[in-house]
Coordinates of C-alpha atoms in Angstrom, one line a residue:
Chain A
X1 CA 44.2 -33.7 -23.9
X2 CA 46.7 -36.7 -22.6
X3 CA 49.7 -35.3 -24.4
X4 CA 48.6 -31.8 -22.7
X5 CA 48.7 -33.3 -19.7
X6 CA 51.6 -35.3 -20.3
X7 CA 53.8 -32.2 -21.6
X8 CA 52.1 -30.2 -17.7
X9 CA 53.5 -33.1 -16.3
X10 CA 56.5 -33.6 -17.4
X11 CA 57.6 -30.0 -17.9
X12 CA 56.1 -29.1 -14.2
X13 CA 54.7 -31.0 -12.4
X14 CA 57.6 -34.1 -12.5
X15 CA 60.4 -31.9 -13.7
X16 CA 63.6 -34.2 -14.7
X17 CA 65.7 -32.0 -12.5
X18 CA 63.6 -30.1 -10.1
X19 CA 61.1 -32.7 -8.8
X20 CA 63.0 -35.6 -9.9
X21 CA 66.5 -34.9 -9.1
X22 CA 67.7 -36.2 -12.6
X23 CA 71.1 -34.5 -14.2
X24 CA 71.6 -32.3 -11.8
X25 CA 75.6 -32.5 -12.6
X26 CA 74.9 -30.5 -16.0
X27 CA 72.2 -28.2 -14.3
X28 CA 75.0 -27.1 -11.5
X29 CA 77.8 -27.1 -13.9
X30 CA 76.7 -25.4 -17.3
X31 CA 74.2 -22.9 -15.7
X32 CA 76.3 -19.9 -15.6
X33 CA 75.6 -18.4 -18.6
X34 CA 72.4 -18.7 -20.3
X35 CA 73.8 -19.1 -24.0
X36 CA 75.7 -21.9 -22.3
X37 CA 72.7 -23.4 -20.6
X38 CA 70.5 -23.0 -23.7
X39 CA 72.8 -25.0 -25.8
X40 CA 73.0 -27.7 -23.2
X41 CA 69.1 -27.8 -22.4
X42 CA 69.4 -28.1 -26.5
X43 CA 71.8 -31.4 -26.6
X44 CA 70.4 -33.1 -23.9
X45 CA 66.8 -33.1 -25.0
X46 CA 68.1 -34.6 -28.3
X47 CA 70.3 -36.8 -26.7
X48 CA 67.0 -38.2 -24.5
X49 CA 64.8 -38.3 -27.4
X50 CA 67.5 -40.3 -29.9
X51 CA 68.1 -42.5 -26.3
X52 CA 64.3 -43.0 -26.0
X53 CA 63.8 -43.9 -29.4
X54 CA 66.9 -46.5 -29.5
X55 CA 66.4 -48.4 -26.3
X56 CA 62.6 -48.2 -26.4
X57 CA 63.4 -50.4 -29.3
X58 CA 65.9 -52.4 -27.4
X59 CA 63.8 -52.7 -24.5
X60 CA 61.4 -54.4 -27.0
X61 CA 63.2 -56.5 -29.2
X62 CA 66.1 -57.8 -27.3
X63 CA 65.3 -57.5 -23.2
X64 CA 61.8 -58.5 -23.1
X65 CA 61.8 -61.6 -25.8
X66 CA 64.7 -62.7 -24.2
X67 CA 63.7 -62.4 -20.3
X68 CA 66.7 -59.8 -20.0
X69 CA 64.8 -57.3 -17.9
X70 CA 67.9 -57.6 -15.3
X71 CA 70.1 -55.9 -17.5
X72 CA 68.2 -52.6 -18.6
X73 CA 70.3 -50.4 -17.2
X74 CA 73.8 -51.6 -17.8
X75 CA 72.7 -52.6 -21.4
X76 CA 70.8 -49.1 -21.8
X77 CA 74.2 -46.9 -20.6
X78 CA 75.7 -48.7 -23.6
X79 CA 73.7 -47.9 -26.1
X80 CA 73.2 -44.5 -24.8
X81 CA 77.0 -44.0 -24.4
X82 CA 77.6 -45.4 -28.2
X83 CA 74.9 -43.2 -29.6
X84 CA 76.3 -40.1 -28.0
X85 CA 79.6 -41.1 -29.5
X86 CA 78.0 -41.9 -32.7
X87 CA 75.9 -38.5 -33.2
X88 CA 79.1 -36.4 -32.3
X89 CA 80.5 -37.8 -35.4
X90 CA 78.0 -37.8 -37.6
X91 CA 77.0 -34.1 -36.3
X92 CA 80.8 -33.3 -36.9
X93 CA 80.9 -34.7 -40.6
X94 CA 77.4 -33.9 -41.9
X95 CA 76.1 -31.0 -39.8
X96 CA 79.2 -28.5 -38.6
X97 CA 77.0 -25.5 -37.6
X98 CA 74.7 -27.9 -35.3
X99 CA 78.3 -29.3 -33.8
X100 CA 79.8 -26.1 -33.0
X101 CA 76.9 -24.9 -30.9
X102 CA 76.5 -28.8 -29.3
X103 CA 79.4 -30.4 -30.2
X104 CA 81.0 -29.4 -27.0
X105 CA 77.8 -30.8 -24.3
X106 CA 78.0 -34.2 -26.3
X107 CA 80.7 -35.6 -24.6
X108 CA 79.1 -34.4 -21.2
X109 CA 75.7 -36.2 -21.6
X110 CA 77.3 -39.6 -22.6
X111 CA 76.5 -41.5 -19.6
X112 CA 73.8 -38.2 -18.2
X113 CA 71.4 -39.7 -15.9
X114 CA 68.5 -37.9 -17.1
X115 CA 69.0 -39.5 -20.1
X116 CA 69.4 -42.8 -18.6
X117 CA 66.6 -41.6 -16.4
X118 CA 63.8 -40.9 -18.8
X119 CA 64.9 -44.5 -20.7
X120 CA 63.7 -46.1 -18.3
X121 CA 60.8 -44.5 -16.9
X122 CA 59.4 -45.0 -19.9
X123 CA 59.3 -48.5 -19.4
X124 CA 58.4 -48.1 -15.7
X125 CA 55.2 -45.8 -16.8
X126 CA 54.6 -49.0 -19.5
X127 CA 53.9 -46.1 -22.3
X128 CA 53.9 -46.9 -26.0
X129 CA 56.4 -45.8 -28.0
X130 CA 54.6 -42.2 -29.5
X131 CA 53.3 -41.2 -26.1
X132 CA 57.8 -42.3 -25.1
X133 CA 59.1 -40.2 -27.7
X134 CA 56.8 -37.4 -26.7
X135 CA 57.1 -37.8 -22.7
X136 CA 61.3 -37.8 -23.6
X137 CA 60.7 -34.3 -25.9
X138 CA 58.8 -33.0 -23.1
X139 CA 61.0 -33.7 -20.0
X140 CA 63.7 -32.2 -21.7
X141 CA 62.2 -29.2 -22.2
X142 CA 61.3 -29.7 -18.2
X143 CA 65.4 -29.9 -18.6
X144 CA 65.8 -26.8 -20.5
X145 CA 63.0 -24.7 -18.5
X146 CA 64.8 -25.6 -15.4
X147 CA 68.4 -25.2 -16.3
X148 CA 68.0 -21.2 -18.1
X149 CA 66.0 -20.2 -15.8
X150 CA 69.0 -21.0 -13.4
X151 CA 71.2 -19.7 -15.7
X152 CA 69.1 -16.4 -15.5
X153 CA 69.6 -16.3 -11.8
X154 CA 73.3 -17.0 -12.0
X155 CA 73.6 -14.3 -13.8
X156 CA 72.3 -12.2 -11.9
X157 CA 74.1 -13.0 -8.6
X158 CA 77.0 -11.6 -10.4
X159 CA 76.4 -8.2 -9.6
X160 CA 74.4 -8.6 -6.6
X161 CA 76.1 -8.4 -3.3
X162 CA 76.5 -11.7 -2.0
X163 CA 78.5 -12.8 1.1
X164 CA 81.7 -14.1 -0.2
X165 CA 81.3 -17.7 1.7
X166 CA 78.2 -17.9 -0.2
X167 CA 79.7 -16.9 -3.6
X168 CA 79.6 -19.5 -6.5
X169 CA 78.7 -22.7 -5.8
X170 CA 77.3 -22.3 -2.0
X171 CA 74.4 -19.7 -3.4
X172 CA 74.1 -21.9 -6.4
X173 CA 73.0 -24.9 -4.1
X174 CA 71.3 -23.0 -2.5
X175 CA 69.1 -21.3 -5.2
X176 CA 68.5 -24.9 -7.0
X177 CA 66.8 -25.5 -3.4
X178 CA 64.7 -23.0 -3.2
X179 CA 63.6 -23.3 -7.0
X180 CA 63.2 -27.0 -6.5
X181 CA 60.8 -26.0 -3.2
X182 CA 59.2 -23.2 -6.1
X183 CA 58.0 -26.3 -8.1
X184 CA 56.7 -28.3 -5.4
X185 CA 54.0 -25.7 -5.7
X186 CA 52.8 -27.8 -9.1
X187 CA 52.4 -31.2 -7.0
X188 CA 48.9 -30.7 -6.4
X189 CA 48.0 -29.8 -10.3
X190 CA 47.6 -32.9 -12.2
Chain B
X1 CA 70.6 -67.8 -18.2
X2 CA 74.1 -66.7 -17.5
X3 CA 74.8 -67.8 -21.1
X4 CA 72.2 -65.9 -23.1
X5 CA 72.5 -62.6 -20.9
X6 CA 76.7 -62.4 -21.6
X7 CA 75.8 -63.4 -25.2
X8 CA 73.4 -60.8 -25.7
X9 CA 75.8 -58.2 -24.0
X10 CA 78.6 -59.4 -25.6
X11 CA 76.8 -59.3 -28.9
X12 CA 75.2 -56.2 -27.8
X13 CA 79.2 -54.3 -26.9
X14 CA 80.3 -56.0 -30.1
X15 CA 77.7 -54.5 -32.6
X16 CA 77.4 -50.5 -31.1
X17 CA 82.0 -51.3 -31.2
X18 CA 81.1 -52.2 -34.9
X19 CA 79.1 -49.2 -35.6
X20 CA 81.3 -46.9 -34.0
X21 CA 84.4 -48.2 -35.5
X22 CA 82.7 -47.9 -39.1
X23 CA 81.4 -44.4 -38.2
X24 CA 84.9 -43.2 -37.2
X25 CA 86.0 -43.9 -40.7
X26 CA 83.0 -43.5 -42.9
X27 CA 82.7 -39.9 -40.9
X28 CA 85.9 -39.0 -40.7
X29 CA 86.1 -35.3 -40.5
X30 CA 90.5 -34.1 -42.3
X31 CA 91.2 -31.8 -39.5
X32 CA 94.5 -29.6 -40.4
X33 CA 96.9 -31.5 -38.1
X34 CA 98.6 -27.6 -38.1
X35 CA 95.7 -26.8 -36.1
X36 CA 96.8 -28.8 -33.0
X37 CA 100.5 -28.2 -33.4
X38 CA 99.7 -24.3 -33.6
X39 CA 97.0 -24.4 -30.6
X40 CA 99.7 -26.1 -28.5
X41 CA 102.6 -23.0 -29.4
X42 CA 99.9 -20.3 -28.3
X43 CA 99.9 -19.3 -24.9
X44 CA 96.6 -21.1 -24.2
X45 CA 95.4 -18.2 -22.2
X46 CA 92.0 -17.5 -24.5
X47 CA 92.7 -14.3 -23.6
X48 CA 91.1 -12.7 -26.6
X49 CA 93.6 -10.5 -27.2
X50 CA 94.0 -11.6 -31.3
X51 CA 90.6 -10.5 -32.0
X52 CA 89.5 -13.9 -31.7
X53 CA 87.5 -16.5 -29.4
X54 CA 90.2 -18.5 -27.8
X55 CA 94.0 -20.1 -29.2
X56 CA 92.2 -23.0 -30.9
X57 CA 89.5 -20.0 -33.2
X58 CA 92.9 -17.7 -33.9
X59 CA 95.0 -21.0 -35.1
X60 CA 92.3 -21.9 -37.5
X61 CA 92.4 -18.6 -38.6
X62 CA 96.2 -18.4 -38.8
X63 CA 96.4 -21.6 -40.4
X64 CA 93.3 -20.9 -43.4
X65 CA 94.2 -17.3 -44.2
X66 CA 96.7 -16.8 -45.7
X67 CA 97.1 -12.9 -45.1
X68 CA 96.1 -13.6 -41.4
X69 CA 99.4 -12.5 -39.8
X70 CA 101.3 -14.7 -37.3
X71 CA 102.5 -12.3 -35.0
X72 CA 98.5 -11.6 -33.4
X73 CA 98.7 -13.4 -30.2
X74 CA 100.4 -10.3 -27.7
X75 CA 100.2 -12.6 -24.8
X76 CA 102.9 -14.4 -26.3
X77 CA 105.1 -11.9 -27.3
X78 CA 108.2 -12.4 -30.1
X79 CA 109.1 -16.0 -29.0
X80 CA 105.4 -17.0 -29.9
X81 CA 105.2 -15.0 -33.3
X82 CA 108.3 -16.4 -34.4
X83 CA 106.8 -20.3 -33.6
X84 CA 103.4 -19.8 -35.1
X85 CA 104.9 -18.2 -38.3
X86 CA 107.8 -20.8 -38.5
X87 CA 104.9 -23.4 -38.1
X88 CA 102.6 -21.9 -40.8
X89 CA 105.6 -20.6 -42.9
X90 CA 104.9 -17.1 -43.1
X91 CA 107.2 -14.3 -42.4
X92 CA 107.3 -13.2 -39.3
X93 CA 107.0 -9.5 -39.3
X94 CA 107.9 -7.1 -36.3
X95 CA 105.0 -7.3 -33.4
X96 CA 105.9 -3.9 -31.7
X97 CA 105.3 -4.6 -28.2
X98 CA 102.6 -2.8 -26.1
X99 CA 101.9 -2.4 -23.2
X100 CA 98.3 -1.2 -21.4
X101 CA 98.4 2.5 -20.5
X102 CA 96.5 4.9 -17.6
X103 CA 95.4 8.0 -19.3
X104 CA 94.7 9.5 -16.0
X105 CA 96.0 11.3 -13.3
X106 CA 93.5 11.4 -11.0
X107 CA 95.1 11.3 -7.7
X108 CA 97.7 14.1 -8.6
X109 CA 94.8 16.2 -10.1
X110 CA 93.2 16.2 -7.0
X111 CA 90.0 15.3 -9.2
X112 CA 86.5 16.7 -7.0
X113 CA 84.0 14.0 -5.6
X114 CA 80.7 14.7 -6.8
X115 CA 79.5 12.4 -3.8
X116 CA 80.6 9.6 -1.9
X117 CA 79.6 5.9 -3.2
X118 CA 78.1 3.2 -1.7
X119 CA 76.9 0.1 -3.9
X120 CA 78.2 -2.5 -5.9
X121 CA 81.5 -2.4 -5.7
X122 CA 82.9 -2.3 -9.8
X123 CA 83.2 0.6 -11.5
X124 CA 80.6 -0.6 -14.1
X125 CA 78.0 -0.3 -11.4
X126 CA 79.1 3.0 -10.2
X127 CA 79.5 4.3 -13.7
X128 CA 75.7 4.3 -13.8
X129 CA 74.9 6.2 -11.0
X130 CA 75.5 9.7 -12.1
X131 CA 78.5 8.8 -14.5
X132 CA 80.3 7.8 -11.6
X133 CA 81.1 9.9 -8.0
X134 CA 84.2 11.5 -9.7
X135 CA 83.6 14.9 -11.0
X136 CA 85.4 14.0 -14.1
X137 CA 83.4 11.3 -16.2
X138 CA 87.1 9.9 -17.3
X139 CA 88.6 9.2 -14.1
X140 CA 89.8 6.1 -13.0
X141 CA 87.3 4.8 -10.7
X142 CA 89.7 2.9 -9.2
X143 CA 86.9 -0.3 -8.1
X144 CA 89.3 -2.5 -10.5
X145 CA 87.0 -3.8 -13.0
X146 CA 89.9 -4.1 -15.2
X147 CA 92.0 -6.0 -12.5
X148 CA 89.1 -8.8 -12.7
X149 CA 89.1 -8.6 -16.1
X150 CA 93.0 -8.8 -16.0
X151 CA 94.1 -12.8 -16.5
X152 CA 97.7 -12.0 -16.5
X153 CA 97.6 -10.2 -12.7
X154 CA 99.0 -7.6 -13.9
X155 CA 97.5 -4.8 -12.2
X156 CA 96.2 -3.9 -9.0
X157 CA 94.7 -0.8 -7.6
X158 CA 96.6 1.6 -5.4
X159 CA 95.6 4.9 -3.9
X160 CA 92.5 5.0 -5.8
X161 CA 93.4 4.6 -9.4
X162 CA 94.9 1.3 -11.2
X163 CA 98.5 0.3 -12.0
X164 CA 100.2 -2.1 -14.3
X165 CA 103.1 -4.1 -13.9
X166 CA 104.8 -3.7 -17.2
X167 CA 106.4 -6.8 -17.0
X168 CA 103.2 -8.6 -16.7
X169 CA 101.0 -7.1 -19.0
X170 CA 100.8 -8.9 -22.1
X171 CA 98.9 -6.3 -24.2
X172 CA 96.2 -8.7 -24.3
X173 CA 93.7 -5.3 -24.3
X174 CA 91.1 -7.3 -21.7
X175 CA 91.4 -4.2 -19.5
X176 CA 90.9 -1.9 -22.2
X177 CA 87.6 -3.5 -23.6
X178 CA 86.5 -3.4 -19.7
X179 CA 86.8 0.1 -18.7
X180 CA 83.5 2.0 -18.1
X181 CA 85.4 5.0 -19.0
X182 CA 87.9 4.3 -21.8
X183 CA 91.0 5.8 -19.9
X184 CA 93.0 2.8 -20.7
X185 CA 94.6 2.3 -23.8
X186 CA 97.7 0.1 -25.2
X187 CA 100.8 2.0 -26.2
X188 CA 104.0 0.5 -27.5
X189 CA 106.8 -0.4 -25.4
X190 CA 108.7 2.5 -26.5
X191 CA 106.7 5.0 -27.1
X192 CA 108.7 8.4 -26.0
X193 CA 105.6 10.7 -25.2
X194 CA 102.2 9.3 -23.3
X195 CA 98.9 11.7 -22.7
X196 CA 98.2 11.8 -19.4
X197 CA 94.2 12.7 -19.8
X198 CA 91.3 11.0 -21.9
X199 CA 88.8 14.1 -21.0
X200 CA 86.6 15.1 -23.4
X201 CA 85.1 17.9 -21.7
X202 CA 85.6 21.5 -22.5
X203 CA 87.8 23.2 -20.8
X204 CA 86.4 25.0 -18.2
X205 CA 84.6 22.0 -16.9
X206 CA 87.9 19.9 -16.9
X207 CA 89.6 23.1 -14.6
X208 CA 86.9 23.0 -12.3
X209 CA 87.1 19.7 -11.5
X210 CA 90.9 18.5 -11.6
X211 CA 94.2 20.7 -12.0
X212 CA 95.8 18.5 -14.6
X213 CA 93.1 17.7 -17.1
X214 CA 93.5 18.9 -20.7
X215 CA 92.0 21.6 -21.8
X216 CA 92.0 21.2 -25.7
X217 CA 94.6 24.2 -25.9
X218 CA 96.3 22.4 -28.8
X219 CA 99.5 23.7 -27.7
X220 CA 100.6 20.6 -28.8
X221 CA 99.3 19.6 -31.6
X222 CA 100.8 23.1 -32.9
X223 CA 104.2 22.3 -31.7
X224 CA 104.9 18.9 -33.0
X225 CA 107.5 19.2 -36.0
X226 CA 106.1 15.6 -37.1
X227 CA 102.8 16.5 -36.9
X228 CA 101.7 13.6 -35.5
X229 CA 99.5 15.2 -32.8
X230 CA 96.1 15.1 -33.4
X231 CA 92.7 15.3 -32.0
X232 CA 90.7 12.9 -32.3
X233 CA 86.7 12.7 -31.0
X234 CA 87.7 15.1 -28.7
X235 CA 91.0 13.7 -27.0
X236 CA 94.3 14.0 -28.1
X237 CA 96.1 11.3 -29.7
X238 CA 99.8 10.7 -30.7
X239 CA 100.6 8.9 -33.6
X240 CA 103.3 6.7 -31.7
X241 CA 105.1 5.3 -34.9
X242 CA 105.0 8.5 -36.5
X243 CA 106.3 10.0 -33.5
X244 CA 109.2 6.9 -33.1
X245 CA 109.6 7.5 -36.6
X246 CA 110.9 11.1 -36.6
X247 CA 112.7 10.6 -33.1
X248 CA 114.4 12.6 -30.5
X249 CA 115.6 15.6 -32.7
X250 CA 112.4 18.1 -31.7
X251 CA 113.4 17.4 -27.8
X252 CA 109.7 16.7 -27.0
X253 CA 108.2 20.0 -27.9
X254 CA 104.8 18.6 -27.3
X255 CA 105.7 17.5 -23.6
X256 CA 107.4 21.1 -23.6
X257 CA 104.8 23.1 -24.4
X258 CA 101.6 21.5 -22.6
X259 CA 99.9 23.9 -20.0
X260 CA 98.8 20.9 -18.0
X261 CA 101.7 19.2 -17.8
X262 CA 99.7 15.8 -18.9
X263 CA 101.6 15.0 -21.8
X264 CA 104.6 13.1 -20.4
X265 CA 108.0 12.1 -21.6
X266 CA 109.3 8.9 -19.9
X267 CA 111.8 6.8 -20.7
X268 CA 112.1 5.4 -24.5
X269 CA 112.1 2.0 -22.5
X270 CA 108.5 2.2 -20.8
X271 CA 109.9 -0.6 -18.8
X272 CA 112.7 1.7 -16.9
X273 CA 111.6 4.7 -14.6
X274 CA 107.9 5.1 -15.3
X275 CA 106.2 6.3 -12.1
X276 CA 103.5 4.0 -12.0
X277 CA 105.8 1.2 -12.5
X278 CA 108.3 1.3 -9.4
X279 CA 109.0 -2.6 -8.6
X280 CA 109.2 -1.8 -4.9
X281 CA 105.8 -0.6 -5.0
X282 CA 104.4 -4.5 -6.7
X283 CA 101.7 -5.5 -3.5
X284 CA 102.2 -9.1 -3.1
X285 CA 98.9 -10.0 -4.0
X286 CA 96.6 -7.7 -6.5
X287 CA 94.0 -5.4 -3.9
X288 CA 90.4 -5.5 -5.7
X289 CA 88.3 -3.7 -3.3
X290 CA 86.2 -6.5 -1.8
X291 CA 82.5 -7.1 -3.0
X292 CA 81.5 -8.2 0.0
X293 CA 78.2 -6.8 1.7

């Protein structure tokens, strides 16, 4: 029943982007088209869950016994930044199918600050690290529900008639807006 | 304090540097460096007009297959051709130069309005109200879905139907895969005799509606010594290497013998006096109806 309420929460209630206000660079920029937003929603939720795992450990074994707490986040964009760097390669070598369709977002979430985001909060929310890895998993599907359902709409401004000084980006504000005001509704839920 | 936390950075930058540079040569990937050296001779447009993805997915291709021909990319013309094969040493071969062609005449057909139209704005949209408001369902619609689709700016829309600038187009076929109603097509440079009409209606329904539609007579097709006249699905088509082939000596029969005047001799060079290609008449910026409200 936690983790139930932990994937509500996390995919609702405290969406990364739409309660949160966490990578909302990627949710403006790759939400155009959906296969485009589907394979970013894709790389970024395995991006935060290889983060999670890696400076959860961090957090653990080098910060804390060390009295580092000072330097979470600059150390954490490191390691977050090196992995990035480090699973485009290995994706490239070992897995080519995998780095065609997310081979291209990589580079984008390097220094993401969802990713950076949910790192921390982990440590802020003082979770252990199976209730971390799950809480990363389920914000970014928060990530991918917010940002193809976007897409969706984008899409769909295409052929509507739309006041050319809205076009583009202007509705597009606009529309994250109103969706973010959409899932205020689930404040009340948990 | 200072010392442990620029230690443990230090030690911290040093290690992921570590990994990294080991993974950069344990996982190194052998990319063909032809691949970078051919992507940078394509025109870089991703137009799509090779049949493939972008430049970089037509370069692989050029590069790994050995039958994939060089001379693909028709945005680039001869001059690119010629680098591409010289680069992957293949022959060159002869890319005849197209061009994209109007097989309409709408405006001097005086094609009928079945009713006026008021909606989106692209002729995709009005396509699907009623197969359009032209009476003909293979009239230009003239609402420039193929000028969007254009990424050369090579055509523009002008009393109701589209032009091309010759000297633009790049044969690229964006246009051509847009069209709601599949009146545009690509025709080499010098082809001597173009069809005016893509109707496939039967005749009686193409003279009710517009007075230089084809009526499927076959006059034509009849007429050409070099039999390269055909029809095809309903619409007639010229075999334009065929036709090249057996050149001038039948003094265009076809064009001749047509009823409806829509099969039309201009120029060998398409470039030279073609009516829809008049210089003078170039807008200085392409008109796409708006789509504003």
């Amino acid at each position: 029943m936690d983790i139930f309420l932990l994937f509500i929460s996390a995919i609702f209630v405290n969406n990364i982007i739409l309660a949160q206000y966490l990578g909302l660079c990627p949710y403006l920029g790759c939400s155009k088209e959906k296969s485009v937003s589907i394979g970013m929603g894709c790389a970024v939720t395995f991006v935060m869950f290889m983060a999670t795992l890696l400076t959860y450990l961090m957090q653990k074994n080098v910060l804390i016994p060390f009295n580092l707490g000072y330097l979470q986040t600059i150390a954490f964009i490191l390691v977050i930044a090196s992995l990035v760097q480090f699973v485009e390669m290995f994706l490239k070598k070992m897995v080519p199918p995998l780095y065609k369709s997310l081979g291209i977002f990589l580079p984008l979430i390097t220094t993401n600050c969802a990713v950076l985001g949910v790192a921390i909060m982990v440590h802020r929310k003082e979770l252990d690290i199976t209730t971390s890895l799950l809480f990363s998993v389920a914000s970014g599907l928060g990530f991918i529900l917010a940002i193809v359902v976007m897409a969706s709409i984008r899409e769909r401004f295409e052929i509507s008639r739309i006041p050319r000084a809205m076009k583009g980006v202007p509705i597009g504000l606009v529309m994250a807006g109103i969706m973010s005001l959409a899932f205020m509704a689930f404040k009340g839920m948990i | 304090m200072i010392t442990v936390s620029v230690l443990t950075l230090f030690s911290l930058g040093f290690v992921s540097a570590g990994i990294l540079a080991v993974a950069s040569k344990v996982l190194y990937v052998e990319e063909d460096p032809r691949i970078e050296v051919v992507t940078d001779a394509l025109p870089g447009a991703n137009c799509g007009g090779c049949g493939f993805a972008g430049c970089e997915a037509y370069a692989i291709a050029v590069i790994n297959d050995p039958n994939m021909p060089p001379n693909k990319c028709c945005a680039g013309g001869p001059d690119v051709s010629a680098r591409v094969a010289e680069l992957t040493g293949k022959a060159a071969g002869d890319a005849d130069p197209e061009v994209a062609f109007r097989r309409c005449l709408k405006t001097e057909g005086n094609v009928a309005k079945n009713f006026e139209y008021f909606g989106i704005m692209t002729c995709a949209a009005a396509k699907l109200v009623y197969d359009g408001p032209d009476a003909c369902a293979y009239s230009c619609l003239g609402f420039g879905d193929c000028v969007r689709a254009c990424p050369f700016d090579a055509m523009w829309i002008e009393d109701d139907v589209v032009h091309i600038a010759p000297e633009k187009c790049t044969s690229c076929g964006s246009c051509v895969r847009t069209c709601p109603n599949t009146i545009l097509e690509l025709i080499p440079r010098r082809a001597r005799v173009m069809v005016f009409c893509s109707s496939k209606d039967k005749a009686k329904a193409v003279k009710d509606v517009c007075e230089v539609g084809c009526i499927s007579c076959g006059a034509c097709i009849k007429k050409c010594p070099a039999k390269c006249i055909t029809q095809e699905n309903d619409i007639i088509v010229i075999d334009h290497q065929t036709c090249l082939a057996y050149g001038p000596s039948c003094e265009e029969a076809c064009v001749e013998k047509c009823p409806r005047n829509i099969l039309r001799c201009l120029n060998p060079d398409l470039m030279a006096d073609a009516p829809v290609m008049d210089p003078a008449r170039y807008p200085e910026e392409t008109h796409v109806p708006d789509l504003k409200a």
